[in-house]
Amino acid sequence: MDDRIEPADAARALSEIGRRREQVIRRRIFPGWFWWAQAALSVALVACIESGRGVVLGIGIALFVVGSAVINLPVSRAARAAPPNRALTDPGDARRVLTVLVASITVLLGVGAATALGLHAAGVPHPATIAAAVASVLFAVGGPMLVRYEQAAMLRRSGSQG
């Protein structure tokens, strides 16, 4: 029996492995609605906190916890189905992705705090809720962009086209 593999068969197998690797990297763990649903929950929670009423706050916290669990269920299922292999990311790219993530969080917090403080100083009612809405829109728009950035880094490492 001949154990040699024909070059064409090896090339097809390697091509299939590359295609499957790219498919795993590009899979959608976060559904499109996830970002906006999480943003809406955050704004609602801040509005409940800002109301200053204990009953409203209690209901808001309960709804936030339950809503977050429901929203995160499909995300956690998708992540468990095929967890990303961080070895696919070059250490330099991983640092850049982490830096972009930390910078994004810092910008979100800074925009939220600056907006709330500015609105409060101007005497605008419900400044924290408005600031949460502004930061949440940035989160909902920027979150998918961060995911695509990480995917591109992983695709570069795997040799696929990003």
mmCIF file of C-alpha atoms in Angstrom:
data_model
loop_
_atom_site.group_PDB
_atom_site.id
_atom_site.type_symbol
_atom_site.label_atom_id
_atom_site.label_comp_id
_atom_site.label_asym_id
_atom_site.label_seq_id
_atom_site.Cartn_x
_atom_site.Cartn_y
_atom_site.Cartn_z
ATOM 1 C CA MET A 1 0.000 0.000 0.000
ATOM 2 C CA ASP A 2 1.331 3.413 -0.990
ATOM 3 C CA ASP A 3 1.072 6.071 1.771
ATOM 4 C CA ARG A 4 2.109 8.912 -0.491
ATOM 5 C CA ILE A 5 -0.253 11.816 -0.798
ATOM 6 C CA GLU A 6 -0.602 13.424 -4.173
ATOM 7 C CA PRO A 7 0.337 17.110 -4.226
ATOM 8 C CA ALA A 8 -3.073 18.075 -5.636
ATOM 9 C CA ASP A 9 -4.838 16.199 -2.806
ATOM 10 C CA ALA A 10 -2.617 17.856 -0.203
ATOM 11 C CA ALA A 11 -3.285 21.280 -1.718
ATOM 12 C CA ARG A 12 -7.050 20.650 -1.670
ATOM 13 C CA ALA A 13 -6.901 19.496 1.952
ATOM 14 C CA LEU A 14 -4.847 22.522 3.007
ATOM 15 C CA SER A 15 -7.220 24.804 1.133
ATOM 16 C CA GLU A 16 -10.179 23.250 2.939
ATOM 17 C CA ILE A 17 -8.434 23.654 6.303
ATOM 18 C CA GLY A 18 -7.788 27.313 5.520
ATOM 19 C CA ARG A 19 -11.389 27.824 4.421
ATOM 20 C CA ARG A 20 -12.713 26.237 7.627
ATOM 21 C CA ARG A 21 -10.310 28.263 9.783
ATOM 22 C CA GLU A 22 -11.521 31.480 8.130
ATOM 23 C CA GLN A 23 -15.124 30.352 8.604
ATOM 24 C CA VAL A 24 -14.531 29.888 12.355
ATOM 25 C CA ILE A 25 -12.797 33.274 12.637
ATOM 26 C CA ARG A 26 -15.574 35.070 10.763
ATOM 27 C CA ARG A 27 -18.477 33.399 12.559
ATOM 28 C CA ARG A 28 -20.895 35.753 14.233
ATOM 29 C CA ILE A 29 -20.863 35.293 17.980
ATOM 30 C CA PHE A 30 -22.627 38.610 18.534
ATOM 31 C CA PRO A 31 -25.920 38.921 16.661
ATOM 32 C CA GLY A 32 -26.519 42.366 15.169
ATOM 33 C CA TRP A 33 -29.248 43.196 17.695
ATOM 34 C CA PHE A 34 -26.998 42.350 20.672
ATOM 35 C CA TRP A 35 -25.244 45.712 20.754
ATOM 36 C CA TRP A 36 -28.433 47.767 20.613
ATOM 37 C CA ALA A 37 -30.253 45.574 23.133
ATOM 38 C CA GLN A 38 -27.362 45.862 25.592
ATOM 39 C CA ALA A 39 -27.262 49.609 24.994
ATOM 40 C CA ALA A 40 -30.997 49.947 25.649
ATOM 41 C CA LEU A 41 -30.710 47.954 28.874
ATOM 42 C CA SER A 42 -27.880 50.190 30.051
ATOM 43 C CA VAL A 43 -29.827 53.387 29.346
ATOM 44 C CA ALA A 44 -32.910 51.986 31.084
ATOM 45 C CA LEU A 45 -30.841 51.058 34.156
ATOM 46 C CA VAL A 46 -29.283 54.510 34.366
ATOM 47 C CA ALA A 47 -32.733 56.093 34.001
ATOM 48 C CA CYS A 48 -33.979 53.960 36.899
ATOM 49 C CA ILE A 49 -30.980 54.937 39.010
ATOM 50 C CA GLU A 50 -31.404 58.580 38.146
ATOM 51 C CA SER A 51 -35.087 58.482 39.097
ATOM 52 C CA GLY A 52 -34.015 58.260 42.731
ATOM 53 C CA ARG A 53 -37.032 56.129 43.571
ATOM 54 C CA GLY A 54 -36.334 52.856 45.354
ATOM 55 C CA VAL A 55 -39.118 50.850 43.737
ATOM 56 C CA VAL A 56 -38.168 52.025 40.242
ATOM 57 C CA LEU A 57 -34.516 51.228 40.956
ATOM 58 C CA GLY A 58 -35.383 47.725 42.188
ATOM 59 C CA ILE A 59 -37.484 47.008 39.116
ATOM 60 C CA GLY A 60 -34.766 48.455 36.878
ATOM 61 C CA ILE A 61 -32.062 46.297 38.420
ATOM 62 C CA ALA A 62 -34.228 43.177 38.126
ATOM 63 C CA LEU A 63 -35.037 43.940 34.483
ATOM 64 C CA PHE A 64 -31.384 44.658 33.745
ATOM 65 C CA VAL A 65 -30.236 41.357 35.247
ATOM 66 C CA VAL A 66 -32.933 39.295 33.512
ATOM 67 C CA GLY A 67 -32.527 41.203 30.238
ATOM 68 C CA SER A 68 -28.758 40.766 30.264
ATOM 69 C CA ALA A 69 -29.119 37.033 30.860
ATOM 70 C CA VAL A 70 -31.555 36.704 27.959
ATOM 71 C CA ILE A 71 -29.432 38.844 25.641
ATOM 72 C CA ASN A 72 -26.212 37.018 26.509
ATOM 73 C CA LEU A 73 -27.641 33.499 26.167
ATOM 74 C CA PRO A 74 -27.194 33.182 22.380
ATOM 75 C CA VAL A 75 -23.786 34.847 22.624
ATOM 76 C CA SER A 76 -22.519 32.394 25.231
ATOM 77 C CA ARG A 77 -23.921 29.449 23.253
ATOM 78 C CA ALA A 78 -22.188 30.603 20.076
ATOM 79 C CA ALA A 79 -18.919 31.191 21.930
ATOM 80 C CA ARG A 80 -19.011 27.707 23.480
ATOM 81 C CA ALA A 81 -19.809 26.080 20.116
ATOM 82 C CA ALA A 82 -16.454 27.065 18.638
ATOM 83 C CA PRO A 83 -14.275 29.068 21.014
ATOM 84 C CA PRO A 84 -11.734 31.250 19.212
ATOM 85 C CA ASN A 85 -8.177 30.048 19.321
ATOM 86 C CA ARG A 86 -6.164 33.011 20.565
ATOM 87 C CA ALA A 87 -3.074 31.382 19.063
ATOM 88 C CA LEU A 88 -4.470 32.598 15.742
ATOM 89 C CA THR A 89 -3.607 36.143 16.801
ATOM 90 C CA ASP A 90 -0.017 37.313 16.573
ATOM 91 C CA PRO A 91 1.179 38.580 19.985
ATOM 92 C CA GLY A 92 1.758 42.040 18.486
ATOM 93 C CA ASP A 93 -1.742 42.042 16.991
ATOM 94 C CA ALA A 94 -3.170 40.793 20.293
ATOM 95 C CA ARG A 95 -1.584 43.747 22.080
ATOM 96 C CA ARG A 96 -2.959 46.132 19.474
ATOM 97 C CA VAL A 97 -6.446 44.606 19.786
ATOM 98 C CA LEU A 98 -6.259 44.881 23.585
ATOM 99 C CA THR A 99 -5.007 48.462 23.326
ATOM 100 C CA VAL A 100 -7.874 49.375 20.987
ATOM 101 C CA LEU A 101 -10.344 47.712 23.365
ATOM 102 C CA VAL A 102 -8.996 49.572 26.413
ATOM 103 C CA ALA A 103 -8.926 52.838 24.459
ATOM 104 C CA SER A 104 -12.518 52.284 23.340
ATOM 105 C CA ILE A 105 -13.710 51.649 26.878
ATOM 106 C CA THR A 106 -11.815 54.729 28.060
ATOM 107 C CA VAL A 107 -13.417 56.844 25.325
ATOM 108 C CA LEU A 108 -16.893 55.522 26.173
ATOM 109 C CA LEU A 109 -16.427 56.310 29.855
ATOM 110 C CA GLY A 110 -14.904 59.698 29.083
ATOM 111 C CA VAL A 111 -17.671 60.680 26.668
ATOM 112 C CA GLY A 112 -20.310 59.520 29.139
ATOM 113 C CA ALA A 113 -18.763 61.352 32.083
ATOM 114 C CA ALA A 114 -18.086 64.547 30.128
ATOM 115 C CA THR A 115 -21.595 64.557 28.701
ATOM 116 C CA ALA A 116 -23.207 63.963 32.095
ATOM 117 C CA LEU A 117 -21.099 66.608 33.830
ATOM 118 C CA GLY A 118 -21.674 69.149 31.071
ATOM 119 C CA LEU A 119 -25.422 68.560 31.028
ATOM 120 C CA HIS A 120 -25.583 68.694 34.825
ATOM 121 C CA ALA A 121 -23.663 71.971 34.865
ATOM 122 C CA ALA A 122 -26.064 73.365 32.266
ATOM 123 C CA GLY A 123 -29.038 72.361 34.405
ATOM 124 C CA VAL A 124 -30.418 69.911 31.858
ATOM 125 C CA PRO A 125 -32.789 67.395 33.462
ATOM 126 C CA HIS A 126 -31.713 63.725 33.508
ATOM 127 C CA PRO A 127 -28.086 64.303 32.506
ATOM 128 C CA ALA A 128 -26.923 60.774 33.381
ATOM 129 C CA THR A 129 -29.643 59.158 31.279
ATOM 130 C CA ILE A 130 -28.814 61.367 28.293
ATOM 131 C CA ALA A 131 -25.103 60.670 28.761
ATOM 132 C CA ALA A 132 -25.803 56.928 28.965
ATOM 133 C CA ALA A 133 -27.760 57.169 25.717
ATOM 134 C CA VAL A 134 -24.862 58.929 23.993
ATOM 135 C CA ALA A 135 -22.304 56.407 25.267
ATOM 136 C CA SER A 136 -24.631 53.509 24.437
ATOM 137 C CA VAL A 137 -24.991 54.619 20.825
ATOM 138 C CA LEU A 138 -21.195 54.744 20.586
ATOM 139 C CA PHE A 139 -21.060 51.250 22.142
ATOM 140 C CA ALA A 140 -23.650 49.865 19.714
ATOM 141 C CA VAL A 141 -21.853 51.346 16.709
ATOM 142 C CA GLY A 142 -18.299 50.682 17.902
ATOM 143 C CA GLY A 143 -18.778 47.151 19.271
ATOM 144 C CA PRO A 144 -19.168 45.480 15.876
ATOM 145 C CA MET A 145 -16.221 47.514 14.606
ATOM 146 C CA LEU A 146 -14.035 46.130 17.418
ATOM 147 C CA VAL A 147 -15.130 42.590 16.578
ATOM 148 C CA ARG A 148 -14.231 43.105 12.904
ATOM 149 C CA TYR A 149 -10.851 44.553 13.938
ATOM 150 C CA GLU A 150 -10.083 41.448 16.007
ATOM 151 C CA GLN A 151 -11.241 39.163 13.202
ATOM 152 C CA ALA A 152 -8.957 40.964 10.747
ATOM 153 C CA ALA A 153 -6.000 40.447 13.100
ATOM 154 C CA MET A 154 -6.792 36.742 13.379
ATOM 155 C CA LEU A 155 -7.207 36.427 9.612
ATOM 156 C CA ARG A 156 -3.822 38.085 9.029
ATOM 157 C CA ARG A 157 -2.216 35.585 11.402
ATOM 158 C CA SER A 158 -3.906 32.600 9.759
ATOM 159 C CA GLY A 159 -2.809 33.709 6.308
ATOM 160 C CA SER A 160 -6.348 34.370 5.091
ATOM 161 C CA GLN A 161 -7.319 37.574 3.408
ATOM 162 C CA GLY A 162 -9.003 40.056 5.798
#
